[in-house]
Amino acid sequence: MHQVKRTVLKESYKELQEPSKYKVLLLNDDYTTMDFVVMVLMVVFHLSLEEAQEIMLNIHRNGKGLCGIYAFEVAETKVAQVSAMAEQHKFPLKCSLEEE
Ligand code: TYC
């Protein structure tokens, strides 16, 4: 009986918590063109040309950079979209996910 109560309480508490958010990061490399990275940032992350250029340069200079913060499923979809576009164009561009 106590075990059941404990489980029910734990479940209700879990539902009260905000869902975790995930950072989507792009990694620098020496082969992907700057124009391609800017295009990906505009298409996948809905950034303006100026925002995309600024983020691309930040990644180019610092090795990696934040593209956006999303719920898990959205973040996972963005990573898959970037990876598919990079593969199609034969660029080694890597995108990763990190819990906030
Ligand atoms: N370093 C690349 C170049 O000089 C540009 C680049 C920027 C590549 C960001 C990947 O995530 C990246 N062509």
PDB file of C-alpha atoms and ligand atoms in Angstrom:
ATOM      1  CA  MET A   1       0.000   0.000   0.000  1.00  0.00           C
ATOM      2  CA  HIS A   2       2.758   2.451   0.960  1.00  0.00           C
ATOM      3  CA  GLN A   3       4.693   1.405  -2.108  1.00  0.00           C
ATOM      4  CA  VAL A   4       1.678   2.213  -4.299  1.00  0.00           C
ATOM      5  CA  LYS A   5       1.268   5.614  -2.617  1.00  0.00           C
ATOM      6  CA  ARG A   6       4.962   6.358  -3.063  1.00  0.00           C
ATOM      7  CA  THR A   7       4.826   5.425  -6.751  1.00  0.00           C
ATOM      8  CA  VAL A   8       1.729   7.540  -7.374  1.00  0.00           C
ATOM      9  CA  LEU A   9       3.299  10.535  -5.570  1.00  0.00           C
ATOM     10  CA  LYS A  10       6.515  10.144  -7.543  1.00  0.00           C
ATOM     11  CA  GLU A  11       4.577  10.045 -10.838  1.00  0.00           C
ATOM     12  CA  SER A  12       2.550  13.166  -9.962  1.00  0.00           C
ATOM     13  CA  TYR A  13       5.744  15.003  -8.959  1.00  0.00           C
ATOM     14  CA  LYS A  14       7.375  14.055 -12.249  1.00  0.00           C
ATOM     15  CA  GLU A  15       4.443  15.520 -14.156  1.00  0.00           C
ATOM     16  CA  LEU A  16       4.891  18.841 -12.328  1.00  0.00           C
ATOM     17  CA  GLN A  17       8.475  19.217 -13.522  1.00  0.00           C
ATOM     18  CA  GLU A  18       9.280  21.254 -16.628  1.00  0.00           C
ATOM     19  CA  PRO A  19      10.441  18.962 -19.451  1.00  0.00           C
ATOM     20  CA  SER A  20      14.228  19.060 -19.980  1.00  0.00           C
ATOM     21  CA  LYS A  21      15.566  21.260 -22.770  1.00  0.00           C
ATOM     22  CA  TYR A  22      18.383  20.367 -25.138  1.00  0.00           C
ATOM     23  CA  LYS A  23      21.057  22.492 -26.781  1.00  0.00           C
ATOM     24  CA  VAL A  24      21.742  21.836 -30.448  1.00  0.00           C
ATOM     25  CA  LEU A  25      25.407  22.496 -31.238  1.00  0.00           C
ATOM     26  CA  LEU A  26      27.287  22.664 -34.533  1.00  0.00           C
ATOM     27  CA  LEU A  27      30.948  21.647 -34.675  1.00  0.00           C
ATOM     28  CA  ASN A  28      33.609  23.302 -36.783  1.00  0.00           C
ATOM     29  CA  ASP A  29      35.592  21.405 -39.421  1.00  0.00           C
ATOM     30  CA  ASP A  30      38.013  22.356 -42.201  1.00  0.00           C
ATOM     31  CA  TYR A  31      35.953  21.215 -45.210  1.00  0.00           C
ATOM     32  CA  THR A  32      32.347  22.364 -44.919  1.00  0.00           C
ATOM     33  CA  THR A  33      31.947  25.695 -46.706  1.00  0.00           C
ATOM     34  CA  MET A  34      30.868  28.783 -44.787  1.00  0.00           C
ATOM     35  CA  ASP A  35      27.999  29.353 -47.235  1.00  0.00           C
ATOM     36  CA  PHE A  36      26.663  25.845 -46.605  1.00  0.00           C
ATOM     37  CA  VAL A  37      26.712  26.317 -42.809  1.00  0.00           C
ATOM     38  CA  VAL A  38      24.922  29.674 -43.162  1.00  0.00           C
ATOM     39  CA  MET A  39      22.293  28.060 -45.413  1.00  0.00           C
ATOM     40  CA  VAL A  40      21.759  25.205 -42.901  1.00  0.00           C
ATOM     41  CA  LEU A  41      21.375  27.675 -40.027  1.00  0.00           C
ATOM     42  CA  MET A  42      18.777  29.665 -41.983  1.00  0.00           C
ATOM     43  CA  VAL A  43      16.775  26.638 -43.170  1.00  0.00           C
ATOM     44  CA  VAL A  44      16.886  24.371 -40.100  1.00  0.00           C
ATOM     45  CA  PHE A  45      17.033  26.947 -37.289  1.00  0.00           C
ATOM     46  CA  HIS A  46      14.988  29.705 -38.995  1.00  0.00           C
ATOM     47  CA  LEU A  47      17.698  32.334 -38.469  1.00  0.00           C
ATOM     48  CA  SER A  48      18.111  35.527 -40.506  1.00  0.00           C
ATOM     49  CA  LEU A  49      21.131  35.824 -42.823  1.00  0.00           C
ATOM     50  CA  GLU A  50      22.869  38.126 -40.320  1.00  0.00           C
ATOM     51  CA  GLU A  51      22.195  35.808 -37.342  1.00  0.00           C
ATOM     52  CA  ALA A  52      23.329  32.765 -39.328  1.00  0.00           C
ATOM     53  CA  GLN A  53      26.560  34.499 -40.432  1.00  0.00           C
ATOM     54  CA  GLU A  54      27.329  35.540 -36.848  1.00  0.00           C
ATOM     55  CA  ILE A  55      26.751  32.020 -35.445  1.00  0.00           C
ATOM     56  CA  MET A  56      28.742  30.390 -38.276  1.00  0.00           C
ATOM     57  CA  LEU A  57      31.729  32.695 -37.602  1.00  0.00           C
ATOM     58  CA  ASN A  58      31.482  31.997 -33.867  1.00  0.00           C
ATOM     59  CA  ILE A  59      31.662  28.231 -34.586  1.00  0.00           C
ATOM     60  CA  HIS A  60      34.505  28.739 -37.084  1.00  0.00           C
ATOM     61  CA  ARG A  61      36.533  30.666 -34.469  1.00  0.00           C
ATOM     62  CA  ASN A  62      35.681  28.712 -31.320  1.00  0.00           C
ATOM     63  CA  GLY A  63      35.293  25.115 -32.551  1.00  0.00           C
ATOM     64  CA  LYS A  64      31.613  24.759 -31.723  1.00  0.00           C
ATOM     65  CA  GLY A  65      28.556  26.874 -31.125  1.00  0.00           C
ATOM     66  CA  LEU A  66      24.959  26.950 -29.979  1.00  0.00           C
ATOM     67  CA  CYS A  67      22.268  26.994 -32.685  1.00  0.00           C
ATOM     68  CA  GLY A  68      19.187  26.768 -30.452  1.00  0.00           C
ATOM     69  CA  ILE A  69      17.557  25.190 -27.387  1.00  0.00           C
ATOM     70  CA  TYR A  70      14.541  22.892 -27.815  1.00  0.00           C
ATOM     71  CA  ALA A  71      12.461  20.085 -26.322  1.00  0.00           C
ATOM     72  CA  PHE A  72      14.087  16.679 -26.911  1.00  0.00           C
ATOM     73  CA  GLU A  73      12.073  15.576 -29.981  1.00  0.00           C
ATOM     74  CA  VAL A  74      12.552  18.938 -31.707  1.00  0.00           C
ATOM     75  CA  ALA A  75      16.302  18.972 -30.955  1.00  0.00           C
ATOM     76  CA  GLU A  76      16.655  15.401 -32.217  1.00  0.00           C
ATOM     77  CA  THR A  77      14.835  16.307 -35.455  1.00  0.00           C
ATOM     78  CA  LYS A  78      17.124  19.326 -36.038  1.00  0.00           C
ATOM     79  CA  VAL A  79      20.225  17.131 -35.576  1.00  0.00           C
ATOM     80  CA  ALA A  80      18.805  14.596 -38.059  1.00  0.00           C
ATOM     81  CA  GLN A  81      17.986  17.353 -40.603  1.00  0.00           C
ATOM     82  CA  VAL A  82      21.480  18.873 -40.393  1.00  0.00           C
ATOM     83  CA  SER A  83      23.120  15.434 -40.694  1.00  0.00           C
ATOM     84  CA  ALA A  84      20.969  14.502 -43.712  1.00  0.00           C
ATOM     85  CA  MET A  85      21.752  17.809 -45.499  1.00  0.00           C
ATOM     86  CA  ALA A  86      25.493  17.458 -44.767  1.00  0.00           C
ATOM     87  CA  GLU A  87      25.531  13.861 -46.056  1.00  0.00           C
ATOM     88  CA  GLN A  88      23.634  14.815 -49.222  1.00  0.00           C
ATOM     89  CA  HIS A  89      26.244  17.472 -49.980  1.00  0.00           C
ATOM     90  CA  LYS A  90      29.162  15.252 -48.882  1.00  0.00           C
ATOM     91  CA  PHE A  91      30.263  17.652 -46.135  1.00  0.00           C
ATOM     92  CA  PRO A  92      31.596  16.313 -42.805  1.00  0.00           C
ATOM     93  CA  LEU A  93      29.525  18.836 -40.804  1.00  0.00           C
ATOM     94  CA  LYS A  94      28.624  17.450 -37.367  1.00  0.00           C
ATOM     95  CA  CYS A  95      25.736  18.475 -35.172  1.00  0.00           C
ATOM     96  CA  SER A  96      25.201  17.339 -31.584  1.00  0.00           C
ATOM     97  CA  LEU A  97      22.741  17.506 -28.744  1.00  0.00           C
ATOM     98  CA  GLU A  98      23.444  18.351 -25.093  1.00  0.00           C
ATOM     99  CA  GLU A  99      21.055  18.501 -22.131  1.00  0.00           C
ATOM    100  CA  GLU A 100      20.797  22.126 -20.975  1.00  0.00           C
TER     101      GLU A 100
HETATM  102  N1  TYC B   1      35.736  26.127 -40.879  1.00  0.00           N
HETATM  103  C1  TYC B   1      34.935  26.100 -42.101  1.00  0.00           C
HETATM  104  C2  TYC B   1      35.707  26.791 -43.211  1.00  0.00           C
HETATM  105  O1  TYC B   1      36.665  27.519 -42.957  1.00  0.00           O
HETATM  106  C3  TYC B   1      33.584  26.776 -41.924  1.00  0.00           C
HETATM  107  C4  TYC B   1      32.712  26.097 -40.913  1.00  0.00           C
HETATM  108  C5  TYC B   1      32.032  26.867 -39.968  1.00  0.00           C
HETATM  109  C6  TYC B   1      32.545  24.726 -40.932  1.00  0.00           C
HETATM  110  C7  TYC B   1      31.181  26.259 -39.026  1.00  0.00           C
HETATM  111  C8  TYC B   1      31.720  24.084 -39.987  1.00  0.00           C
HETATM  112  O2  TYC B   1      30.185  24.278 -38.149  1.00  0.00           O
HETATM  113  C9  TYC B   1      31.021  24.868 -39.054  1.00  0.00           C
HETATM  114  N2  TYC B   1      35.300  26.551 -44.447  1.00  0.00           N
END
